Coordinates of C-alpha atoms and ligand atoms in Angstrom, one line a residue:
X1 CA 0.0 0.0 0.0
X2 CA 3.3 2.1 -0.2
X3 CA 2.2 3.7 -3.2
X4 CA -1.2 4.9 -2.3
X5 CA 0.0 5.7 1.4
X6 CA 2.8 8.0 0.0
X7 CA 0.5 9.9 -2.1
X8 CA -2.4 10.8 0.4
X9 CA -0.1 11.5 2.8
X10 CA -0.2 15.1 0.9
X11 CA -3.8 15.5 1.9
X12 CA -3.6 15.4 5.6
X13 CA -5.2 18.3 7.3
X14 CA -3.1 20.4 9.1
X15 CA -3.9 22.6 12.4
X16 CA -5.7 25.3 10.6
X17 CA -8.0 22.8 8.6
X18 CA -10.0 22.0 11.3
X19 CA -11.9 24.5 10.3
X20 CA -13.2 22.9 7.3
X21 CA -16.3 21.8 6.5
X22 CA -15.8 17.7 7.3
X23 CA -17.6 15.2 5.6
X24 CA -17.3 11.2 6.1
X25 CA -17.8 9.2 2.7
X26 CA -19.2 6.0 3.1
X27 CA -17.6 3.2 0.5
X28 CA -20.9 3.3 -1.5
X29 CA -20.8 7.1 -2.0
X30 CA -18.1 7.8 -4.2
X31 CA -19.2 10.9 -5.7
X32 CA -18.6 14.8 -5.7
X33 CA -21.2 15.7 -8.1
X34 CA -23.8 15.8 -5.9
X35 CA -24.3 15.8 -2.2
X36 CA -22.7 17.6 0.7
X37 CA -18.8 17.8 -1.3
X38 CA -21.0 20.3 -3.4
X39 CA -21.9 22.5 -1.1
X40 CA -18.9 24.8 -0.7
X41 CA -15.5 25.4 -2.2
X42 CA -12.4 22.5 -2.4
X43 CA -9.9 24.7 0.0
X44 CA -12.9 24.7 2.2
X45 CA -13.6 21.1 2.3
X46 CA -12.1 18.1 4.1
X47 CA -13.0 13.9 4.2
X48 CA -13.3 11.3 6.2
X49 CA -12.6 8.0 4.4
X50 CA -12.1 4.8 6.1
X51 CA -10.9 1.0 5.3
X52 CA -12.9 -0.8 8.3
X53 CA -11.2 -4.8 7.5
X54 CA -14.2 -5.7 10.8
X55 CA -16.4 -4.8 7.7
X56 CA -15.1 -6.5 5.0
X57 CA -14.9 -9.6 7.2
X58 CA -18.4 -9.7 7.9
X59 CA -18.9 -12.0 5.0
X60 CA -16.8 -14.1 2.6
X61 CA -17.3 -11.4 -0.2
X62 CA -16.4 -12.0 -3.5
X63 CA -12.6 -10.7 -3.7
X64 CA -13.6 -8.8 -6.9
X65 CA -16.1 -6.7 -4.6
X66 CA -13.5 -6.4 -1.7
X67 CA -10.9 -5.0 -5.2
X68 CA -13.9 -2.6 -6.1
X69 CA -14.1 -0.9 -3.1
X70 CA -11.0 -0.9 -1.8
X71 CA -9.6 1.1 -5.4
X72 CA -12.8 2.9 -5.5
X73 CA -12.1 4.2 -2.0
X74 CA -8.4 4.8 -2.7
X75 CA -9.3 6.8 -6.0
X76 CA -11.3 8.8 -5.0
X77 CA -9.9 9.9 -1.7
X78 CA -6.6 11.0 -4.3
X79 CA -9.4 12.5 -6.5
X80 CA -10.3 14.5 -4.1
X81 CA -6.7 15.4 -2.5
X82 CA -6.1 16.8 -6.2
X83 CA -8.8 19.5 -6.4
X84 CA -7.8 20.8 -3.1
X85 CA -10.0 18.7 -0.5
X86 CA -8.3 17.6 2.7
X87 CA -8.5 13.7 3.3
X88 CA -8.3 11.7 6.4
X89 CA -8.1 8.3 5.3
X90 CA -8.1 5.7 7.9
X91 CA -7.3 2.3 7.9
X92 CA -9.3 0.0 10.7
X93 CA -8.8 -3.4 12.0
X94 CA -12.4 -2.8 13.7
X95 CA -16.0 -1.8 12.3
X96 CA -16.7 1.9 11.2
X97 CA -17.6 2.8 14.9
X98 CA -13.7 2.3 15.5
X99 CA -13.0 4.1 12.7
X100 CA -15.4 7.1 13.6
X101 CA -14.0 7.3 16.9
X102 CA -10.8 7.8 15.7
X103 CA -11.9 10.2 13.1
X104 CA -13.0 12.2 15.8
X105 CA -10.5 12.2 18.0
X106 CA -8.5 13.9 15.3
X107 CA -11.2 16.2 14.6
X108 CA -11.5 16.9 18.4
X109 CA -15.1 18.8 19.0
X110 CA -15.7 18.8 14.6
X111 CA -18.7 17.3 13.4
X112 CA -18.8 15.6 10.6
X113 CA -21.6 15.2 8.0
X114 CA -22.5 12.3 6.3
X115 CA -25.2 11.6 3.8
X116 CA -28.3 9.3 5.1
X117 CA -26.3 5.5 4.5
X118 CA -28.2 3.7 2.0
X119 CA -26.8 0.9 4.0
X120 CA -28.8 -0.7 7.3
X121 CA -25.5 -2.0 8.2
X122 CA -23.9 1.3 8.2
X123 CA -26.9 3.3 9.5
X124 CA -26.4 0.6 12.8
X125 CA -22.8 1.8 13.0
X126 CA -23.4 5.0 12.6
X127 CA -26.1 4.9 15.6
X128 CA -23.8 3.0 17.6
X129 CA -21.2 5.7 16.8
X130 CA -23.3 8.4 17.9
X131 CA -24.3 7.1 21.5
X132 CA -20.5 7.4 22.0
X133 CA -20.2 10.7 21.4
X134 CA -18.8 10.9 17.8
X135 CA -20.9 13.7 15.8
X136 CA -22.1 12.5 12.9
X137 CA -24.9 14.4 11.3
X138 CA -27.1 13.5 8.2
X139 CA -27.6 15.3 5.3
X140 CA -29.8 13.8 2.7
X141 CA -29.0 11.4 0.4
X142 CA -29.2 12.8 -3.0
X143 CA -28.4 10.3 -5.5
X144 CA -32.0 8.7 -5.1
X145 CA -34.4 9.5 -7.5
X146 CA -37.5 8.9 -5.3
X147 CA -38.4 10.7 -1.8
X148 CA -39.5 8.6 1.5
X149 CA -42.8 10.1 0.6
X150 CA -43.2 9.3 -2.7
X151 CA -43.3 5.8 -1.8
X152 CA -45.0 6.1 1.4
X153 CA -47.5 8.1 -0.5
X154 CA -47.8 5.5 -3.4
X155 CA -49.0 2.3 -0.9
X156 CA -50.5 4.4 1.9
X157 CA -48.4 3.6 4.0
X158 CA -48.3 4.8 7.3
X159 CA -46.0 4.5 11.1
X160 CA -43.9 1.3 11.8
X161 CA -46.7 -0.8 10.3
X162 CA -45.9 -4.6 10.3
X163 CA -46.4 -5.8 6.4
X164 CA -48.6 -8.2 6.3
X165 CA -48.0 -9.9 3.0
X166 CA -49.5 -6.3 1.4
X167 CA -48.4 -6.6 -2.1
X168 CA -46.5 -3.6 -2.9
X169 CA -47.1 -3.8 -6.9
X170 CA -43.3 -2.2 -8.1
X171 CA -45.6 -1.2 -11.3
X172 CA -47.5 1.0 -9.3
X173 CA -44.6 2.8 -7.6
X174 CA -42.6 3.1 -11.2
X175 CA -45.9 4.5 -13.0
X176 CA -46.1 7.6 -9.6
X177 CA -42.3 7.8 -10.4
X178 CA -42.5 8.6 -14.2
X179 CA -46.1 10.8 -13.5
X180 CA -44.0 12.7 -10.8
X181 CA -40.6 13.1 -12.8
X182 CA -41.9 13.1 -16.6
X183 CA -39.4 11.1 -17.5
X184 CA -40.4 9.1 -21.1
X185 CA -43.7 11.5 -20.6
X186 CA -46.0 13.8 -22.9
X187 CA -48.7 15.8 -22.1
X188 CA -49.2 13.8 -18.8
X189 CA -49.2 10.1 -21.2
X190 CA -46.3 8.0 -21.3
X191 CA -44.6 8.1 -24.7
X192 CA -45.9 5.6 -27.3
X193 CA -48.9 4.8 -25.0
X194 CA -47.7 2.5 -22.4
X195 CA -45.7 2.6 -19.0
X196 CA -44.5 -0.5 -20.0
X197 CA -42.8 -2.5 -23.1
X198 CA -42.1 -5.4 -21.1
X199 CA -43.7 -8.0 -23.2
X200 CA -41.8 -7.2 -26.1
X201 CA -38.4 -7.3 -24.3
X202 CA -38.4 -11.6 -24.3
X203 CA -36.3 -12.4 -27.1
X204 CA -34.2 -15.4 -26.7
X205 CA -30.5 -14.7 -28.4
X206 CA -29.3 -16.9 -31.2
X207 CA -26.2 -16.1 -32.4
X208 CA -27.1 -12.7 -34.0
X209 CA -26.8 -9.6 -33.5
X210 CA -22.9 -10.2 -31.9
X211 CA -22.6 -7.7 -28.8
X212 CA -19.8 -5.8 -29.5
X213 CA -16.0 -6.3 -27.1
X214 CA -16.4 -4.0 -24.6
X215 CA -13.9 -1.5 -23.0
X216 CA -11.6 -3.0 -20.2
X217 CA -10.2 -1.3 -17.3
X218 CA -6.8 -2.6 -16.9
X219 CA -5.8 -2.0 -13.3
X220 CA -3.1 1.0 -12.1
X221 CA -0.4 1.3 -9.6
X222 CA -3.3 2.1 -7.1
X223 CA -6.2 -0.6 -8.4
X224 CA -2.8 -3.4 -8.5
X225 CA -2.0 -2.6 -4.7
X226 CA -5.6 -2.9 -3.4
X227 CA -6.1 -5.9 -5.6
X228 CA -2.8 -7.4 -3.8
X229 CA -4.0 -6.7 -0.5
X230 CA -7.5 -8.4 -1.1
X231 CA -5.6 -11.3 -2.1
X232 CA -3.6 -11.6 0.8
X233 CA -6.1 -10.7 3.3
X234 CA -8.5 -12.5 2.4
X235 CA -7.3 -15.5 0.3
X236 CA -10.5 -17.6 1.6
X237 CA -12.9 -15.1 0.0
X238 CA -15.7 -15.8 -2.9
X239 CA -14.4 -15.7 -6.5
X240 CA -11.1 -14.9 -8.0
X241 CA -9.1 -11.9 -8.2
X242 CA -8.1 -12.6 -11.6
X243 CA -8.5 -10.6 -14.6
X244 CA -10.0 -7.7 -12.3
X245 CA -11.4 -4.8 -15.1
X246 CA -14.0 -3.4 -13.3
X247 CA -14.2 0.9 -13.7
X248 CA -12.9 2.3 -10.3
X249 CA -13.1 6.2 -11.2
X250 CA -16.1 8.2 -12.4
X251 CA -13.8 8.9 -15.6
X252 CA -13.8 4.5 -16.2
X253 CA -17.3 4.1 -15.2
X254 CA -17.8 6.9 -17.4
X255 CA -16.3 5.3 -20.2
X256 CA -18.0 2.2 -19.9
X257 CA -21.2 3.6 -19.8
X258 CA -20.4 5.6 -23.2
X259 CA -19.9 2.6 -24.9
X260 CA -23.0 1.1 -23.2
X261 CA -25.2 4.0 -24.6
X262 CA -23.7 3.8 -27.8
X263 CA -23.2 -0.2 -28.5
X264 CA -25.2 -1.8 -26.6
X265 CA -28.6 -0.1 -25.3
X266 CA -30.2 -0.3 -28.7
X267 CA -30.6 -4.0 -28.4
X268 CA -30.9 -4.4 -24.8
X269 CA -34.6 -4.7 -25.0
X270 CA -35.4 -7.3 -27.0
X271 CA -32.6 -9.5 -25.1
X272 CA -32.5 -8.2 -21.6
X273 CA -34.4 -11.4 -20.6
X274 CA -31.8 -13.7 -23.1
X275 CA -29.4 -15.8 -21.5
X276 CA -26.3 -17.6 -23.1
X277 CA -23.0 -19.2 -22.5
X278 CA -21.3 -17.9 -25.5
X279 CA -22.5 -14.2 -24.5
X280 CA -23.0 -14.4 -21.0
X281 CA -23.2 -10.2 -20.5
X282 CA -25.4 -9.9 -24.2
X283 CA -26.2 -6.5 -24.2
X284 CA -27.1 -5.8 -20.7
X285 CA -24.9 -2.6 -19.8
X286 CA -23.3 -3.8 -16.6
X287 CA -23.4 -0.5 -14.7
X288 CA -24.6 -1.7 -11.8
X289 CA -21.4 -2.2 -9.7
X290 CA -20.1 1.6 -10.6
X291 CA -24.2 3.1 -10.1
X292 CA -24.5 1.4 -6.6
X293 CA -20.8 3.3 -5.3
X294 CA -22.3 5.9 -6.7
X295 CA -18.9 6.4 -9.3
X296 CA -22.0 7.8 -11.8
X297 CA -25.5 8.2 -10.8
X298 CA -28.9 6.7 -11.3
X299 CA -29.8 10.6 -12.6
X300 CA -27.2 10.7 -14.9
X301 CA -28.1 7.5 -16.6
X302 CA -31.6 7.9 -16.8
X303 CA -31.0 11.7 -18.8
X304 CA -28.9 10.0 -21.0
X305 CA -31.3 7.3 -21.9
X306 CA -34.2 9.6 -22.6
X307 CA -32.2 11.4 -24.6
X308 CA -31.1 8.9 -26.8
X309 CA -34.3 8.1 -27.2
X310 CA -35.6 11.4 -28.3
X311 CA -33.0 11.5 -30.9
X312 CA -34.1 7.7 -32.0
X313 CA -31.1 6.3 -31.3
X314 CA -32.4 3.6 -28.4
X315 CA -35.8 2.3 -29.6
X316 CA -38.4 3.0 -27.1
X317 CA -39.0 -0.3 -25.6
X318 CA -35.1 -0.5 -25.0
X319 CA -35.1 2.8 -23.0
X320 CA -38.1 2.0 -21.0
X321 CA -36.7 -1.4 -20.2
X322 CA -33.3 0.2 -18.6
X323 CA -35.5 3.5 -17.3
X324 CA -38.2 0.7 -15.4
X325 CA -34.8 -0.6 -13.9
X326 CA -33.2 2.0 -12.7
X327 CA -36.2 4.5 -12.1
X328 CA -38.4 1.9 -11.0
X329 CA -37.2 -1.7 -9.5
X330 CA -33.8 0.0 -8.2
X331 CA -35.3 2.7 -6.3
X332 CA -38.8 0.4 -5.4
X333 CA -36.0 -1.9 -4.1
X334 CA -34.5 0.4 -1.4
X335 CA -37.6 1.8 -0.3
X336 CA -39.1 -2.1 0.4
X337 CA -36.1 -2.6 2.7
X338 CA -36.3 0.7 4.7
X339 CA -39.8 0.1 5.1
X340 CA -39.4 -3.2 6.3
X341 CA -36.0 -2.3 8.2
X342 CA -34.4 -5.1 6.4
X343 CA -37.4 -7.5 6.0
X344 CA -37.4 -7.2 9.9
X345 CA -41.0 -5.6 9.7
X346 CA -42.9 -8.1 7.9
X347 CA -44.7 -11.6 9.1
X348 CA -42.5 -13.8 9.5
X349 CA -39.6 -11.8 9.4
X350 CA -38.7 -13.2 12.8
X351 CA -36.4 -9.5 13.9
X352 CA -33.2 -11.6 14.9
X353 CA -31.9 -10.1 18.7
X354 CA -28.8 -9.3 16.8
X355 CA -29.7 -6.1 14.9
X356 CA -26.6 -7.4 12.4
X357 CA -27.9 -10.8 11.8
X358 CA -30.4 -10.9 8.8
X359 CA -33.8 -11.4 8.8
X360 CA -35.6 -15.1 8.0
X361 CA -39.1 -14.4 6.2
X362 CA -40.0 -18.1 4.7
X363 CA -43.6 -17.8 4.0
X364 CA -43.6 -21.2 1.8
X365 CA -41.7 -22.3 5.1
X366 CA -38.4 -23.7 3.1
X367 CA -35.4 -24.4 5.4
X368 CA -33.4 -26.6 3.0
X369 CA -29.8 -25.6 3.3
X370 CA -28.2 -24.4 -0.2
X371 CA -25.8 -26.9 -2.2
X372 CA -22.6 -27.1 -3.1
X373 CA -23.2 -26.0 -6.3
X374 CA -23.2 -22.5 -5.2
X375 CA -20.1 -22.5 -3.8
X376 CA -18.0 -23.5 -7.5
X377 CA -18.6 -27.8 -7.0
X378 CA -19.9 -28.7 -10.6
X379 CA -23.1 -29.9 -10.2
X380 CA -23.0 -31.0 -14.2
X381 CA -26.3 -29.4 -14.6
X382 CA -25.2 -27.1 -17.6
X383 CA -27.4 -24.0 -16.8
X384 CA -26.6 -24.0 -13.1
X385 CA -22.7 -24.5 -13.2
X386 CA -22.4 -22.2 -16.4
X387 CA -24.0 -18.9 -14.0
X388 CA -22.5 -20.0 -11.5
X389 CA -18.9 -20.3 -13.0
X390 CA -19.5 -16.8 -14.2
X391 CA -20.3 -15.0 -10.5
X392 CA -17.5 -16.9 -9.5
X393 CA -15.3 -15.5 -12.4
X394 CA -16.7 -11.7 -12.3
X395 CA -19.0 -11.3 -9.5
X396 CA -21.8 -10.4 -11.8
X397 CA -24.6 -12.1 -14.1
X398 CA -27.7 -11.1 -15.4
X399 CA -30.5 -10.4 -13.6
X400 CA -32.4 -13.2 -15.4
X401 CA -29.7 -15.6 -14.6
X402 CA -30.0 -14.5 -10.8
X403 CA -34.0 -14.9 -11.2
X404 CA -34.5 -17.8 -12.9
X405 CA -31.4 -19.8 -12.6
X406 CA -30.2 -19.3 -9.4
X407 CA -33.1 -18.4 -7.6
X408 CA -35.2 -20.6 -9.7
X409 CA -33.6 -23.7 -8.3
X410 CA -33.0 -22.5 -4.7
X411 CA -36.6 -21.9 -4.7
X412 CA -37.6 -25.2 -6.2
X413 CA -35.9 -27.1 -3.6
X414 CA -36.8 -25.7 -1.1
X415 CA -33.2 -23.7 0.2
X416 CA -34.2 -21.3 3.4
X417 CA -34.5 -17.7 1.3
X418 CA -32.0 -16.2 3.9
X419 CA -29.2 -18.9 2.8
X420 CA -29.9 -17.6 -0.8
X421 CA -30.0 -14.5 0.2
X422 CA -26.5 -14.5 2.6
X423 CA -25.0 -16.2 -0.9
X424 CA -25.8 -13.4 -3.6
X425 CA -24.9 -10.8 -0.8
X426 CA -21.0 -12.2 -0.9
X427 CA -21.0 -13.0 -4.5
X428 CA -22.2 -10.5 -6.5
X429 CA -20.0 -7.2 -6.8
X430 CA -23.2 -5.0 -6.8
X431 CA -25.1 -6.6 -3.5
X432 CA -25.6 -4.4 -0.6
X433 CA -27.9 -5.1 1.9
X434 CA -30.8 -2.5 1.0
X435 CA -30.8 -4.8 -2.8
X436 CA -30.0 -7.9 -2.4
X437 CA -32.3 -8.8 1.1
X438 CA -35.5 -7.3 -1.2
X439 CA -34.7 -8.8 -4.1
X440 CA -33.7 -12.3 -2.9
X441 CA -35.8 -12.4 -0.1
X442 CA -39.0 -11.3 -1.7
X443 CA -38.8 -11.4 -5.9
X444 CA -36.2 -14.3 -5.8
X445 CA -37.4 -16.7 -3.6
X446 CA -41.1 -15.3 -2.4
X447 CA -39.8 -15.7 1.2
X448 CA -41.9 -12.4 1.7
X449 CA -45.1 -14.2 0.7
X450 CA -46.1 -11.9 -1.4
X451 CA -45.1 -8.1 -0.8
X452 CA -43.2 -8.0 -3.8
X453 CA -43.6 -11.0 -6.0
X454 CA -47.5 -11.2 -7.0
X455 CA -46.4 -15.0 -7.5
X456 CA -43.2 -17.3 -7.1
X457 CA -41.0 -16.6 -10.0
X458 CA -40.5 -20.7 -10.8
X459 CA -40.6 -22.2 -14.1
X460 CA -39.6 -26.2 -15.4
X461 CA -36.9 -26.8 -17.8
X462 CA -39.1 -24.9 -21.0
X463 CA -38.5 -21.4 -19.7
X464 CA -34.8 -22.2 -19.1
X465 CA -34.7 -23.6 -23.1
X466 CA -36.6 -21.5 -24.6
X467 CA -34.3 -18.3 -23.1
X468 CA -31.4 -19.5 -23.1
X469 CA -28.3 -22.0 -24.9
X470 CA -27.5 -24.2 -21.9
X471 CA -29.6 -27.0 -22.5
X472 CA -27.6 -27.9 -25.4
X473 CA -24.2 -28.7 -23.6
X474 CA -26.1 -30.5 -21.0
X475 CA -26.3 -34.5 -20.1
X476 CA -30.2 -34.0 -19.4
X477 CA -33.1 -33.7 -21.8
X478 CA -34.7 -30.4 -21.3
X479 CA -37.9 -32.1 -23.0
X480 CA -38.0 -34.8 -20.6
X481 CA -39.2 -34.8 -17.4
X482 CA -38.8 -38.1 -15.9
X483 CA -36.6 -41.3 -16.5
X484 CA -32.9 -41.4 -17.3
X485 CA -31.6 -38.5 -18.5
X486 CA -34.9 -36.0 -17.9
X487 CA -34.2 -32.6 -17.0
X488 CA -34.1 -32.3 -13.3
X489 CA -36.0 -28.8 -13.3
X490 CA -39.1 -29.7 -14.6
X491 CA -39.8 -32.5 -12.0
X492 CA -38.8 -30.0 -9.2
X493 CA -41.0 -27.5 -10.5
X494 CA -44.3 -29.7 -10.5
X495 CA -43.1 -31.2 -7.0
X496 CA -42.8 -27.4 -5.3
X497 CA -46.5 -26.8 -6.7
X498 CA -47.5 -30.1 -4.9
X499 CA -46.0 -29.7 -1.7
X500 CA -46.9 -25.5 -1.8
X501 CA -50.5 -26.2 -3.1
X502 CA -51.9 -25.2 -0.2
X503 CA -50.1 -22.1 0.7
X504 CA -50.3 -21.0 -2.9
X505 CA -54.4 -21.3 -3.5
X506 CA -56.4 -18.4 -3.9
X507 CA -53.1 -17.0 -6.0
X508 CA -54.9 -16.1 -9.1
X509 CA -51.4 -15.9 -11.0
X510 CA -50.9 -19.7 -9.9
X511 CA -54.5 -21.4 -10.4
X512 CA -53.6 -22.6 -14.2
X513 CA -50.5 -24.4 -13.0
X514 CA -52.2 -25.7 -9.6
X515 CA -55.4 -26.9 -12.2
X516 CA -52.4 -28.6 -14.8
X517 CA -51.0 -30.5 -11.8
X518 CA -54.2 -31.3 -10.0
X519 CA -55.2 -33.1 -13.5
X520 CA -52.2 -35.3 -13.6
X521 CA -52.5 -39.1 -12.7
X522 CA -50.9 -40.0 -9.8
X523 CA -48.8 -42.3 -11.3
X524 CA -47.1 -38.7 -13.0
X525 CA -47.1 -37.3 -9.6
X526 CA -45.4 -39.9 -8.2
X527 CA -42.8 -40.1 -10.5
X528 CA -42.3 -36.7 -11.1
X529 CA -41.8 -36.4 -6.7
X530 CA -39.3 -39.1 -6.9
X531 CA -37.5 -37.3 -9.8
X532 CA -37.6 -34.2 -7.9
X533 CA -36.3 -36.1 -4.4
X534 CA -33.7 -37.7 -6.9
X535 CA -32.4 -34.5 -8.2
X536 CA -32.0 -33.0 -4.8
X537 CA -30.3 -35.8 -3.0
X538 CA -27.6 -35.5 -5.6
X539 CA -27.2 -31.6 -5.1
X540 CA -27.1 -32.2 -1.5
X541 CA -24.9 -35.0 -1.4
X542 CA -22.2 -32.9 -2.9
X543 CA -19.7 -31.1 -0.4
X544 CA -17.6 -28.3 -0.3
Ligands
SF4_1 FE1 -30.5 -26.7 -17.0 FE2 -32.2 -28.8 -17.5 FE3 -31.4 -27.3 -19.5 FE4 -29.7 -28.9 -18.3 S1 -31.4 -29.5 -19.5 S2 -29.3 -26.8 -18.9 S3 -30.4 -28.8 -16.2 S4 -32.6 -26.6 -17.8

């Protein structure tokens, strides 16, 4: 770390700089363009920065993550040194309330501003912080899109009301969110007539158009250091630190989302929902890691967007599909979790006495623990240990191979949501808590029972083959669904509907599927259930 030590050594505040205005930046708000490091002139500016390992420990995270942050951090603190900024950049063995303690011991009787942690984890430490004295006081967050009202507003919500299973439709938070913003609006209508062009973004890919090579960040003196120390701190982490290129400056995450506006949104559309091994990224713009450190922002992305599309260069149902992302499901997201404090909130959430330890909503009560596969053994099930391969690899897939891969299975079987949930939280490079516990504990597995999932997103071996290219380098039949050789998915689809008929009656979205199995002989049944049972005993009689 000699190199980056050296340099923001510069930075340090001297006596007189105390009288800055002193701002902490969390590891997820890497940004001067908006925000408190705004507000007043460079020379009158200093920032907190901290590495807290007690953090990074918490979990196994992937080491490309760990790499992320660590050179996001370490950029932007020399970013900032550059344009005049003081910088107090700690380095912690503890948790952030060691290093606030220490930042404010060199601060003395300073406080410091911070904006609102999008984090729960962080917004914990930063009320632990406080109730020993450090001052730490909380601006608003403004690289959000949406307000606390806006989606209070939306579902009526009111208080520190328990959820009970209240569906909170995303389309009806996305639909306020373009009405309130005008974003893709005219005259008070969406553009082209509809909120949504969902249905025409299901394309499978195959073989044409080629997404074009996209722009790699190879690491610098700074990025090789921090991607050293992850691998020697933590050599027992997720992933590999291999072949790290992800963008860990605004100016990188700028470039890469250039080429994504340019190369790649036009056909994003049509194939978001495509999966392949040859293509495994397709045309999806992979911004996610640099949008949720904040290295360019969600507002940033959307202008863009509608502006391409104004000028016809992004056809409309390509732009809504990334604007319904971003404006909609990303922002929907955090709002789910703050209202439900981390799924703590809801029935069944079962608020752990550890405010730390995570939440366990299981409403279709599934406490199956999750297989090796997961963790890099080859199953040999083609779809499954192709995704996986690839988080393993980059830290990063598509969010239809999160849904209905990954989850898809999980869910089938039976795996507690929270395992699931814990998993994509260490391997994924864009997973913080306020994303990943809504999406995996609610859309992914329907652990939520309902509050946002209107059904369990589960489908056979069809959905898998129609979407994607895995079935065709795989030992099973995707057109067979018992017997030697049959496609384990299939079976473990019709055997969740069997043993979550109950629990899932009176789901209108579900009653076709429930009628299709309920007219099956039970000879079928039977087979299919020992298929199922088959399949699973082999996933879990694999170790790690
Ligand atoms: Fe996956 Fe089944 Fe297709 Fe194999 S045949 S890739 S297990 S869906």
């Amino acid at each position: 770390m000699r190199e980056f030590r050296e340099r923001i050594a510069a930075a340090q505040p001297g006596r007189a700089d105390t009288d800055r205005r002193w701002i902490y930046v969390p590891y997820d708000r890497l940004t001067d363009e908006t925000g408190p490091l705004t507000e007043q002139p460079a020379a009158e500016t200093g920032v907190v920065m901290m590495e807290a390992l007690g953090k990074a420990r918490r979990r196994p995270y992937h080491k490309k993550k760990l790499g992320l942050i660590l050179a996001g951090e370490r950029h932007f603190a020399l970013r900032q040194a550059a344009r005049g900024v003081k910088v107090i950049y700690l380095f912690t063995e503890g948790d952030h309330v060691d290093g606030f303690t220490e930042a404010q011991r060199l601060l003395g009787e300073r406080e410091m501003a911070i904006m609102q942690p999008a984090e729960r984890e962080l917004r914990l430490d930063v009320d632990r912080a406080r109730k020993t004295g450090v001052r730490l006081s909380e601006v608003k967050d403004t690289t959000w899109l949406s307000t606390e009202a806006d989606f209070d507003n939306c579902y009526r919500l009111s208080g520190s009301q328990i959820l009970e299973a209240k569906p909170l439709v995303m389309d009806r938070f996305y639909r306020a969110m373009r009405t309130k913003t005008g974003i893709l609006m005219r005259g008070g209508k969406p553009v082209g007539g509809r909120f949504s062009y969902d249905a025409e973004n299901r394309r499978p890919w195959r073989g044409k158009p080629r997404p074009p090579r996209r722009p790699s960040f190879a690491p610098d003196a700074i990025t090789r250091e921090a991607l050293e120390q992850v691998a020697e701190l933590f050599p027992e982490s997720f992933g590999s630190i291999e072949g790290f290129d992800l963008p860990v400056t605004r100016e990188q995450a700028l470039e890469a989302w250039r080429f994504a506006r340019e190369h790649l949104l036009a056909e994003f559309g049509p194939y978001e929902d495509a999966m392949s091994s040859r293509e495994p990224d397709l045309f999806h713009s992979k911004i996610s890691a640099a949008l949720n450190v904040s290295l360019i922002l969600p507002g940033e992305v959307i202008a863009d967007v509608v502006k391409d599309a104004d000028k016809g260069r992004i056809p409309l149902a390509s732009a809504e599909g990334f604007i319904r992302q971003v404006l909609g499901w990303r922002e929907y997201m955090r709002h789910v979790h703050r209202v439900t404090d981390g799924y703590r909130k809801i029935h069944g959430g079962h608020p752990p006495r550890d405010p730390y330890a995570g939440a366990k909503p299981s409403a279709l009560d599934a406490h199956r623990k999750l297989p090796a596969a997961y963790w890099g053994v080859k199953c040999g099930w083609n779809c499954v240990d192709t995704v996986v391969e690839q988080v393993m690899r980059e830290g990063w897939s598509h969010h239809i191979t999160r849904l209905m891969v990954l989850s898809n299975l999980a869910t089938l079987m039976g795996v507690e949501p929270r395992e699931l949930t814990d998993w994509f939280w260490v391997a994924y490079v864009d997973a913080y808590d306020w994303v990943v516990e809504t999406n995996v504990l609610g859309m992914g597995t329907f652990g939520d029972g309902g509050v946002t999932a209107t059904k369990p997103y589960v489908s056979g071996a069809a959905y898998i083959h129609r979407m994607s290219d895995y079935c065709e380098g795989c030992r099973f039949d995707p057109k067979k669904a018992t017997g030697e050789g049959s496609c384990p998915f299939t079976a473990l689809y019709w055997s969740f509907l069997e043993r979550n008929a109950e629990r899932l009656e009176g789901n209108m979205r579900m009653a076709m599927p429930l009628v299709t199995l309920a007219k099956k002989p039970a000879a079928e049944r039977k087979a299919l259930r020992e298929r199922a049972e088959a399949a699973i005993n082999e996933l879990e009689s694999a170790r790690y």
